[in-house]
Amino acid sequence: MSISLNSNSQLKTLYLNSQLGTKTNNIYNFEFATPIICPLNQQIIISVSEFSVPYVFPLFNSSNNVIATSESGTPYTLTIPDTIRNPVDFAAYWNGNKPVGYTSTLVYNKQTFKFTFFSTFPLSITTDTTCGRIIGLEYINNVVQLSIGSVVNPTWHLELPSTVNFRPTDQIFIKSEELTLNNVNSFGTITNTLARVPVNTMPGSIIFYRPVELNKFIIPKKTIQTLKIGLTDALQKPLDIGSQAFQLLLKVEFMYPLDDETPYDKGSIPYFMKNELRLPDESEEEEEVPFGV
């Protein structure tokens, strides 16, 4: 948001380290010994100017760590540990823990980036599976499609329709539990999102975000004594970074309220044509000079 600062009040910078906050249900609460007080007759503007977090948080958690299959009516449900981070290890873990007599084998194709089950008997993926987005199941209107079964040619096999995605998330949303920010997500729901951070680095490195242009928000608070910050993934689910810590730099500025009498369309062409365009008076028109004189 483009906001013209009309105040000379000294800006403030909040350097937040999640290790120094109190963590409850993936929400980090920061309490300030010295509160931030808005100057008289002014408003607070807040923006994210920098963010960093190690890209080592787990892929699998309690909401997406189950794969369930059935071979000739024999069920096999496996919970994937959070130590699995790539499709090769996933296939090895599934094959190494299948029940005795289970003939199916899971193979990862490094050329197509897809999983395929090979079996002596008919095989299907059942509804208890929660890791569909990771292993390559198809989603239509955000609903997983489980109505797929193995085919025989030349042996029973089941190739998953989509490529795997072993990235924990493609974006990180920084949200505040106490600030009223009327941002809207893909569902049309108002969220208190301060910034969306793209995950454009390799696992094991640092996710670093410094926007070229700050997204500034006017907040209706006069004092900031505490801040509650949470991280969510691209699906708006809480992002658990475990024992890792994030660093967040918030910029706090101040401004006088905008003039409510300012026309809503000022700066537009219709406003200019209606209020600022002025035709010259007759007295200002140049006297016509006869041709050739």
mmCIF file of C-alpha atoms in Angstrom, residues 75-286:
data_model
loop_
_atom_site.group_PDB
_atom_site.id
_atom_site.type_symbol
_atom_site.label_atom_id
_atom_site.label_comp_id
_atom_site.label_asym_id
_atom_site.label_seq_id
_atom_site.Cartn_x
_atom_site.Cartn_y
_atom_site.Cartn_z
ATOM 1 C CA PRO A 75 -5.268 -53.293 4.268
ATOM 2 C CA TYR A 76 -1.897 -51.692 4.926
ATOM 3 C CA THR A 77 -1.762 -48.352 6.718
ATOM 4 C CA LEU A 78 1.611 -46.721 7.345
ATOM 5 C CA THR A 79 2.472 -43.549 9.276
ATOM 6 C CA ILE A 80 5.436 -41.722 7.758
ATOM 7 C CA PRO A 81 7.955 -40.218 10.222
ATOM 8 C CA ASP A 82 9.042 -36.586 9.920
ATOM 9 C CA THR A 83 12.591 -37.720 9.102
ATOM 10 C CA ILE A 84 11.535 -38.673 5.548
ATOM 11 C CA ARG A 85 12.321 -35.756 3.214
ATOM 12 C CA ASN A 86 12.612 -37.177 -0.327
ATOM 13 C CA PRO A 87 10.737 -39.691 -2.538
ATOM 14 C CA VAL A 88 13.564 -42.257 -2.591
ATOM 15 C CA ASP A 89 13.550 -42.553 1.200
ATOM 16 C CA PHE A 90 9.742 -42.592 1.165
ATOM 17 C CA ALA A 91 9.650 -45.600 -1.181
ATOM 18 C CA ALA A 92 12.335 -47.388 0.833
ATOM 19 C CA TYR A 93 10.430 -46.823 4.083
ATOM 20 C CA TRP A 94 7.152 -48.070 2.607
ATOM 21 C CA ASN A 95 8.771 -51.197 1.131
ATOM 22 C CA GLY A 96 10.684 -51.908 4.331
ATOM 23 C CA ASN A 97 7.625 -51.810 6.573
ATOM 24 C CA LYS A 98 4.957 -53.605 4.531
ATOM 25 C CA PRO A 99 3.291 -56.669 6.092
ATOM 26 C CA VAL A 100 4.504 -60.211 5.491
ATOM 27 C CA GLY A 101 2.859 -61.571 2.359
ATOM 28 C CA TYR A 102 2.255 -58.131 0.877
ATOM 29 C CA THR A 103 3.557 -58.453 -2.688
ATOM 30 C CA SER A 104 3.342 -54.785 -3.689
ATOM 31 C CA THR A 105 6.504 -52.750 -4.260
ATOM 32 C CA LEU A 106 6.674 -48.970 -4.465
ATOM 33 C CA VAL A 107 9.063 -47.559 -7.093
ATOM 34 C CA TYR A 108 10.009 -43.924 -7.703
ATOM 35 C CA ASN A 109 10.787 -42.970 -11.318
ATOM 36 C CA LYS A 110 13.447 -40.251 -11.435
ATOM 37 C CA GLN A 111 12.598 -39.440 -15.066
ATOM 38 C CA THR A 112 8.852 -38.876 -14.637
ATOM 39 C CA PHE A 113 9.007 -37.865 -10.926
ATOM 40 C CA LYS A 114 6.126 -40.244 -10.200
ATOM 41 C CA PHE A 115 5.446 -43.159 -7.867
ATOM 42 C CA THR A 116 4.289 -46.539 -9.231
ATOM 43 C CA PHE A 117 3.091 -49.560 -7.257
ATOM 44 C CA PHE A 118 3.837 -52.999 -8.738
ATOM 45 C CA SER A 119 1.922 -55.954 -7.358
ATOM 46 C CA THR A 120 1.041 -59.594 -7.958
ATOM 47 C CA PHE A 121 -2.581 -58.843 -7.035
ATOM 48 C CA PRO A 122 -4.979 -55.898 -7.506
ATOM 49 C CA LEU A 123 -4.013 -52.844 -5.434
ATOM 50 C CA SER A 124 -5.777 -49.607 -4.528
ATOM 51 C CA ILE A 125 -5.181 -46.521 -2.369
ATOM 52 C CA THR A 126 -7.816 -46.097 0.330
ATOM 53 C CA THR A 127 -9.503 -43.118 1.927
ATOM 54 C CA ASP A 128 -7.347 -43.026 5.065
ATOM 55 C CA THR A 129 -4.491 -41.590 3.001
ATOM 56 C CA THR A 130 -3.595 -38.023 4.005
ATOM 57 C CA CYS A 131 -0.335 -37.482 2.075
ATOM 58 C CA GLY A 132 -1.964 -37.329 -1.352
ATOM 59 C CA ARG A 133 -0.520 -33.945 -2.347
ATOM 60 C CA ILE A 134 2.983 -35.163 -1.549
ATOM 61 C CA ILE A 135 2.974 -38.520 -3.313
ATOM 62 C CA GLY A 136 1.123 -37.395 -6.453
ATOM 63 C CA LEU A 137 -2.603 -38.051 -6.100
ATOM 64 C CA GLU A 138 -4.926 -35.875 -8.149
ATOM 65 C CA TYR A 139 -6.916 -33.071 -6.518
ATOM 66 C CA ILE A 140 -10.043 -31.551 -8.085
ATOM 67 C CA ASN A 141 -11.630 -28.531 -6.385
ATOM 68 C CA ASN A 142 -9.290 -29.137 -3.466
ATOM 69 C CA VAL A 143 -10.642 -32.693 -3.010
ATOM 70 C CA VAL A 144 -8.365 -35.708 -3.372
ATOM 71 C CA GLN A 145 -9.378 -38.250 -6.013
ATOM 72 C CA LEU A 146 -8.984 -41.765 -4.621
ATOM 73 C CA SER A 147 -11.060 -43.609 -7.215
ATOM 74 C CA ILE A 148 -8.005 -45.114 -8.888
ATOM 75 C CA GLY A 149 -6.959 -48.741 -8.936
ATOM 76 C CA SER A 150 -4.235 -50.861 -10.412
ATOM 77 C CA VAL A 151 -4.328 -52.210 -13.966
ATOM 78 C CA VAL A 152 -2.766 -55.360 -15.380
ATOM 79 C CA ASN A 153 -0.343 -54.841 -18.283
ATOM 80 C CA PRO A 154 1.681 -57.017 -18.101
ATOM 81 C CA THR A 155 1.394 -57.181 -14.303
ATOM 82 C CA TRP A 156 -0.692 -55.347 -11.747
ATOM 83 C CA HIS A 157 0.593 -51.807 -11.359
ATOM 84 C CA LEU A 158 -0.693 -48.465 -10.176
ATOM 85 C CA GLU A 159 0.993 -45.272 -11.382
ATOM 86 C CA LEU A 160 -0.045 -42.169 -9.476
ATOM 87 C CA PRO A 161 -1.456 -39.489 -11.799
ATOM 88 C CA SER A 162 0.653 -36.528 -10.730
ATOM 89 C CA THR A 163 4.292 -35.814 -9.953
ATOM 90 C CA VAL A 164 5.496 -35.834 -6.369
ATOM 91 C CA ASN A 165 5.924 -32.658 -4.346
ATOM 92 C CA PHE A 166 8.275 -33.127 -1.409
ATOM 93 C CA ARG A 167 8.433 -29.430 -0.541
ATOM 94 C CA PRO A 168 6.872 -28.599 2.843
ATOM 95 C CA THR A 169 5.377 -25.429 1.342
ATOM 96 C CA ASP A 170 5.892 -23.005 -1.523
ATOM 97 C CA GLN A 171 5.022 -19.936 0.543
ATOM 98 C CA ILE A 172 5.123 -18.906 4.176
ATOM 99 C CA PHE A 173 2.421 -16.549 5.439
ATOM 100 C CA ILE A 174 3.348 -14.303 8.366
ATOM 101 C CA LYS A 175 0.230 -13.537 10.388
ATOM 102 C CA SER A 176 -0.565 -11.471 13.426
ATOM 103 C CA GLU A 177 -3.200 -12.553 15.920
ATOM 104 C CA GLU A 178 -3.717 -9.053 17.340
ATOM 105 C CA LEU A 179 -3.592 -6.695 14.380
ATOM 106 C CA THR A 180 -6.648 -6.121 12.222
ATOM 107 C CA LEU A 181 -5.517 -6.439 8.593
ATOM 108 C CA ASN A 182 -8.251 -6.847 6.006
ATOM 109 C CA ASN A 183 -6.349 -9.086 3.605
ATOM 110 C CA VAL A 184 -8.248 -11.825 1.773
ATOM 111 C CA ASN A 185 -7.025 -15.340 0.939
ATOM 112 C CA SER A 186 -8.031 -17.673 -1.908
ATOM 113 C CA PHE A 187 -11.202 -18.690 -0.057
ATOM 114 C CA GLY A 188 -12.341 -15.076 0.291
ATOM 115 C CA THR A 189 -11.672 -15.176 4.016
ATOM 116 C CA ILE A 190 -10.243 -12.100 5.741
ATOM 117 C CA THR A 191 -6.847 -12.919 7.243
ATOM 118 C CA ASN A 192 -4.384 -10.948 9.329
ATOM 119 C CA THR A 193 -1.508 -11.601 6.948
ATOM 120 C CA LEU A 194 1.451 -9.251 7.249
ATOM 121 C CA ALA A 195 3.450 -10.763 4.371
ATOM 122 C CA ARG A 196 3.722 -13.763 2.065
ATOM 123 C CA VAL A 197 7.263 -15.113 1.837
ATOM 124 C CA PRO A 198 8.217 -17.190 -1.229
ATOM 125 C CA VAL A 199 10.242 -20.320 -0.515
ATOM 126 C CA ASN A 200 12.807 -20.064 -3.309
ATOM 127 C CA THR A 201 15.822 -21.782 -1.790
ATOM 128 C CA MET A 202 17.024 -25.346 -1.315
ATOM 129 C CA PRO A 203 16.283 -27.393 1.840
ATOM 130 C CA GLY A 204 19.037 -26.982 4.407
ATOM 131 C CA SER A 205 19.668 -23.321 3.599
ATOM 132 C CA ILE A 206 18.130 -20.089 4.883
ATOM 133 C CA ILE A 207 14.851 -18.674 3.597
ATOM 134 C CA PHE A 208 15.513 -14.931 3.390
ATOM 135 C CA TYR A 209 12.929 -12.292 2.517
ATOM 136 C CA ARG A 210 13.458 -8.567 2.037
ATOM 137 C CA PRO A 211 10.727 -6.913 -0.062
ATOM 138 C CA VAL A 212 11.628 -4.321 -2.656
ATOM 139 C CA GLU A 213 8.544 -2.318 -1.719
ATOM 140 C CA LEU A 214 7.132 -2.476 1.781
ATOM 141 C CA ASN A 215 3.489 -3.429 2.168
ATOM 142 C CA LYS A 216 2.331 -0.938 4.801
ATOM 143 C CA PHE A 217 -0.737 -1.249 7.005
ATOM 144 C CA ILE A 218 -2.512 1.375 9.078
ATOM 145 C CA ILE A 219 -3.570 -0.244 12.336
ATOM 146 C CA PRO A 220 -6.197 1.161 14.729
ATOM 147 C CA LYS A 221 -4.136 0.674 17.881
ATOM 148 C CA LYS A 222 -2.599 3.437 19.937
ATOM 149 C CA THR A 223 -0.291 1.222 21.989
ATOM 150 C CA ILE A 224 1.567 -1.969 21.131
ATOM 151 C CA GLN A 225 2.469 -3.864 24.295
ATOM 152 C CA THR A 226 2.397 -7.406 22.884
ATOM 153 C CA LEU A 227 2.468 -9.069 19.486
ATOM 154 C CA LYS A 228 1.382 -12.586 18.549
ATOM 155 C CA ILE A 229 2.984 -13.905 15.373
ATOM 156 C CA GLY A 230 2.157 -17.165 13.596
ATOM 157 C CA LEU A 231 3.401 -18.869 10.432
ATOM 158 C CA THR A 232 1.180 -20.823 8.045
ATOM 159 C CA ASP A 233 1.876 -22.754 4.863
ATOM 160 C CA ALA A 234 0.386 -22.318 1.388
ATOM 161 C CA LEU A 235 -2.731 -24.245 2.480
ATOM 162 C CA GLN A 236 -3.262 -21.914 5.452
ATOM 163 C CA LYS A 237 -2.276 -24.614 7.937
ATOM 164 C CA PRO A 238 0.006 -23.815 10.905
ATOM 165 C CA LEU A 239 3.662 -24.258 9.978
ATOM 166 C CA ASP A 240 5.652 -25.979 12.697
ATOM 167 C CA ILE A 241 9.347 -25.080 12.472
ATOM 168 C CA GLY A 242 10.181 -27.279 15.450
ATOM 169 C CA SER A 243 13.142 -26.084 17.490
ATOM 170 C CA GLN A 244 14.295 -23.707 14.757
ATOM 171 C CA ALA A 245 13.931 -19.943 15.113
ATOM 172 C CA PHE A 246 12.772 -17.239 12.759
ATOM 173 C CA GLN A 247 13.954 -13.635 12.698
ATOM 174 C CA LEU A 248 11.400 -10.949 11.904
ATOM 175 C CA LEU A 249 12.084 -7.251 11.419
ATOM 176 C CA LEU A 250 9.028 -5.001 11.663
ATOM 177 C CA LYS A 251 9.090 -1.335 10.740
ATOM 178 C CA VAL A 252 6.790 0.960 12.728
ATOM 179 C CA GLU A 253 6.059 4.444 11.384
ATOM 180 C CA PHE A 254 3.555 7.162 12.166
ATOM 181 C CA MET A 255 1.307 9.480 10.187
ATOM 182 C CA TYR A 256 -1.455 11.999 10.704
ATOM 183 C CA PRO A 257 -4.923 10.824 9.627
ATOM 184 C CA LEU A 258 -5.809 11.452 6.025
ATOM 185 C CA ASP A 259 -8.238 14.260 5.258
ATOM 186 C CA ASP A 260 -11.673 12.664 5.091
ATOM 187 C CA GLU A 261 -12.820 15.468 2.827
ATOM 188 C CA THR A 262 -10.416 14.457 0.096
ATOM 189 C CA PRO A 263 -12.487 13.244 -2.892
ATOM 190 C CA TYR A 264 -12.264 9.501 -3.397
ATOM 191 C CA ASP A 265 -11.532 9.910 -7.109
ATOM 192 C CA LYS A 266 -8.888 12.632 -6.842
ATOM 193 C CA GLY A 267 -6.052 11.938 -9.239
ATOM 194 C CA SER A 268 -8.285 10.228 -11.791
ATOM 195 C CA ILE A 269 -9.103 11.524 -15.292
ATOM 196 C CA PRO A 270 -12.815 12.107 -14.486
ATOM 197 C CA TYR A 271 -11.824 14.204 -11.458
ATOM 198 C CA PHE A 272 -9.402 16.232 -13.585
ATOM 199 C CA MET A 273 -11.994 16.823 -16.305
ATOM 200 C CA LYS A 274 -14.605 17.886 -13.775
ATOM 201 C CA ASN A 275 -12.546 19.985 -11.363
ATOM 202 C CA GLU A 276 -9.188 20.953 -12.802
ATOM 203 C CA LEU A 277 -9.606 21.300 -16.548
ATOM 204 C CA ARG A 278 -10.172 24.969 -17.342
ATOM 205 C CA LEU A 279 -10.922 26.438 -20.758
ATOM 206 C CA PRO A 280 -9.416 29.875 -21.486
ATOM 207 C CA ASP A 281 -11.645 32.917 -21.126
ATOM 208 C CA GLU A 282 -12.519 34.953 -24.185
ATOM 209 C CA SER A 283 -10.235 37.724 -22.934
ATOM 210 C CA GLU A 284 -7.351 35.274 -22.819
ATOM 211 C CA GLU A 285 -7.818 34.100 -26.361
ATOM 212 C CA GLU A 286 -5.238 35.428 -28.731
#
